[in-house]
Coordinates of N, CA and C in Angstrom, one line a residue:
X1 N 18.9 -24.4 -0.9 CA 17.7 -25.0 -0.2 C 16.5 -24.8 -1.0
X2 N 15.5 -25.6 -0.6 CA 13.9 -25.2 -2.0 C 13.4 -24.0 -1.2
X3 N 13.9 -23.4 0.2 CA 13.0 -21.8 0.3 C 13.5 -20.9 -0.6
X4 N 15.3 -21.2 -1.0 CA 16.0 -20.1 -1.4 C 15.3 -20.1 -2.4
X5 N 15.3 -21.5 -3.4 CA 15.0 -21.7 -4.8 C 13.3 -21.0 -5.2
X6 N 12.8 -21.3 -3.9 CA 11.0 -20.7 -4.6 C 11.4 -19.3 -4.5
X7 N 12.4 -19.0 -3.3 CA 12.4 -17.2 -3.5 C 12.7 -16.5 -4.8
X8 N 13.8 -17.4 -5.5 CA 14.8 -16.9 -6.6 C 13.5 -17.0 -7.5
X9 N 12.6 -18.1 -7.1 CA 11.6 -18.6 -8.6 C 10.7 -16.9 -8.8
X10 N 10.5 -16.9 -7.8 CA 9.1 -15.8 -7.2 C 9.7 -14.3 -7.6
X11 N 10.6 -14.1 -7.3 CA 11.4 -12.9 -7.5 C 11.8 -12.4 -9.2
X12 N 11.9 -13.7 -9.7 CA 12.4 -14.0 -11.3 C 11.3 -13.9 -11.9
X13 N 10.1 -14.2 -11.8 CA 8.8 -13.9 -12.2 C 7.8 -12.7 -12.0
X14 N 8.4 -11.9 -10.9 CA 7.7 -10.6 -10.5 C 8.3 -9.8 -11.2
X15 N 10.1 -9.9 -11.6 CA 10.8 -8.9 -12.7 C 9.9 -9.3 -13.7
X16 N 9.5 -10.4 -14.3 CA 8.7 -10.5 -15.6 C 7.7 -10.0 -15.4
X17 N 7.1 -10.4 -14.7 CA 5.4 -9.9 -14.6 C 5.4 -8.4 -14.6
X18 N 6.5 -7.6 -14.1 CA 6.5 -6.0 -13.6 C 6.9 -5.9 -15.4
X19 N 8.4 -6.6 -16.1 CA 8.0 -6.0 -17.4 C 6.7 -6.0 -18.4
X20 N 5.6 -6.8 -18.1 CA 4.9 -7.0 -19.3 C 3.8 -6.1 -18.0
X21 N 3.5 -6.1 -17.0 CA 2.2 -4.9 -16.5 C 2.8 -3.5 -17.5
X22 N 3.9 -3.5 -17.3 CA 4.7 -2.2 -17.2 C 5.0 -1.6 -19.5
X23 N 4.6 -2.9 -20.3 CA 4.2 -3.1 -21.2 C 3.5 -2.3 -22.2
X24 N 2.4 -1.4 -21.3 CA 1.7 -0.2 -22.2 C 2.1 1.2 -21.3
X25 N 3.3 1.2 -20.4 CA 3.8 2.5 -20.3 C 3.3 3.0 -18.9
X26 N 2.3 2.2 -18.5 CA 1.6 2.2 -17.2 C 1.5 1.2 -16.3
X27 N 2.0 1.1 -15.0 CA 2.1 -0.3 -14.3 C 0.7 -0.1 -13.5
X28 N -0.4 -0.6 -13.5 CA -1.6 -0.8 -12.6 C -0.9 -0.8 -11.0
X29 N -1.1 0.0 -10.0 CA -1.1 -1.0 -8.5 C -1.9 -2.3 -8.4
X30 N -3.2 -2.1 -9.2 CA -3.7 -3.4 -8.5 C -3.3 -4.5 -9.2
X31 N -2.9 -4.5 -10.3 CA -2.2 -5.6 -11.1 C -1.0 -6.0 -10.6
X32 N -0.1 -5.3 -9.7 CA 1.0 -5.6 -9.2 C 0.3 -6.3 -8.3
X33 N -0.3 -5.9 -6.8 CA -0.9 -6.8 -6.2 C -1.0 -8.1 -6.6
X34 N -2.1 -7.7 -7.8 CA -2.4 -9.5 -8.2 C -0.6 -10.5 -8.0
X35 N -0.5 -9.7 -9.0 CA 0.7 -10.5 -9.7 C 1.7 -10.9 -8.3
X36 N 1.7 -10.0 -7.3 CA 2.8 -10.1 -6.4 C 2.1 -11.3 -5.2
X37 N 0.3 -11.1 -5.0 CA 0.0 -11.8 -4.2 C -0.4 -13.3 -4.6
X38 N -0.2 -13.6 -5.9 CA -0.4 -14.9 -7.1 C 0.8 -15.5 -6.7
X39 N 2.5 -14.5 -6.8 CA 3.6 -15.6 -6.5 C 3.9 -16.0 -5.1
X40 N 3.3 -15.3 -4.1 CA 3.4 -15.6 -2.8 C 2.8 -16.9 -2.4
X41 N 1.7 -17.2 -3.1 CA 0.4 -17.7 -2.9 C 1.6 -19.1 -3.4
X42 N 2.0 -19.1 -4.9 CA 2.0 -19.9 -5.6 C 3.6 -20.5 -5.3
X43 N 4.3 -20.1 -4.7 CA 6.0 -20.2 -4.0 C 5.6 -20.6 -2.7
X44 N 4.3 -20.6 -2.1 CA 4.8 -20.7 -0.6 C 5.6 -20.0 0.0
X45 N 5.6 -18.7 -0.2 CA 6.8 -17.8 0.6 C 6.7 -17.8 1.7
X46 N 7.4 -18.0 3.0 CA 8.1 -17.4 4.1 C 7.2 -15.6 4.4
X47 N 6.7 -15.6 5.6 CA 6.6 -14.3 6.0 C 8.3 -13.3 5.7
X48 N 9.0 -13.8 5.9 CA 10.2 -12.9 5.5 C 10.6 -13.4 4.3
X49 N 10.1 -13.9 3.5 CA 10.4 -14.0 2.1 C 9.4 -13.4 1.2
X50 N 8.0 -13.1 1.9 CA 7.0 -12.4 1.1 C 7.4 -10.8 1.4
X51 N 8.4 -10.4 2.7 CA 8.9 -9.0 3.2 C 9.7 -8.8 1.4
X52 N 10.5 -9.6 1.6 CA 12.0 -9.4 0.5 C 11.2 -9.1 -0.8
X53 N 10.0 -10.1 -1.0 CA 9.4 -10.2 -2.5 C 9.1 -8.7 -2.3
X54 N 8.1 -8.2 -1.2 CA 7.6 -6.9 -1.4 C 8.8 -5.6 -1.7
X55 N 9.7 -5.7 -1.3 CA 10.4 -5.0 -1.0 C 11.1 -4.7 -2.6
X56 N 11.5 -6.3 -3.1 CA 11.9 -5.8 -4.5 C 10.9 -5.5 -5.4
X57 N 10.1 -5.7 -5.1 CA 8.5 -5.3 -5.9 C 8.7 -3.7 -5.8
X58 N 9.2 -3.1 -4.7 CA 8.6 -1.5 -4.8 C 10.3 -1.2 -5.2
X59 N 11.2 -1.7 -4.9 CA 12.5 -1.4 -5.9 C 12.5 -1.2 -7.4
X60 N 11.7 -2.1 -7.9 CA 11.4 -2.7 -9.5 C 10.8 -1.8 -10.1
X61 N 9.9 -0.9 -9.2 CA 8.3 -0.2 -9.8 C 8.9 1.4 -9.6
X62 N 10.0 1.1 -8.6 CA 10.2 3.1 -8.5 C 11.9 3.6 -9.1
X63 N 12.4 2.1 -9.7 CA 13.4 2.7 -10.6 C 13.4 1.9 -11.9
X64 N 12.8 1.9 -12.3 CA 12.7 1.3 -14.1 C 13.4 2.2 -14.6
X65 N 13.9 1.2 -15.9 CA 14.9 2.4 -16.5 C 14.0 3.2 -17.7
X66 N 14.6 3.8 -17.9 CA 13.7 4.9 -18.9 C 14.0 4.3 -20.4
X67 N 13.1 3.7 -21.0 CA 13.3 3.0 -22.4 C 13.8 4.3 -23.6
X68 N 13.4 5.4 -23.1 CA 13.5 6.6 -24.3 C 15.2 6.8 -24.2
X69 N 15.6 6.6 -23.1 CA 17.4 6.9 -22.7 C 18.6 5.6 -23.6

């Protein structure tokens, strides 16, 4: 369906956006914001599709893997 498809879009682009914030070794909160409330904005998400986006947003940011490992 085009809700699943904007979620899959929105979600596929927050993993990007989180790698390049996350780029000099430091993720901003407020840059995540931006970046999280730009694909909401920009997918048309669903109140329970902007839940799921946040949700993998704070998955993404509190297990990164360790580049040194």
């Amino acid at each position: 369906s085009a809700d699943a498809k904007a979620y899959q879009g929105a979600s596929s682009l927050l993993q990007l956006g989180l790698i390049v914030a996350a780029a000099d070794g430091n993720i901003d909160p407020d840059e995540v914001k931006r970046i999280t409330q730009h694909l909401e904005d920009q997918f048309d998400l669903s109140p329970s599709q902007c839940r799921r986006l946040e949700a993998l947003r704070y998955l993404l940011q509190h297990n990164r893997p360790d580049p040194a490992k």
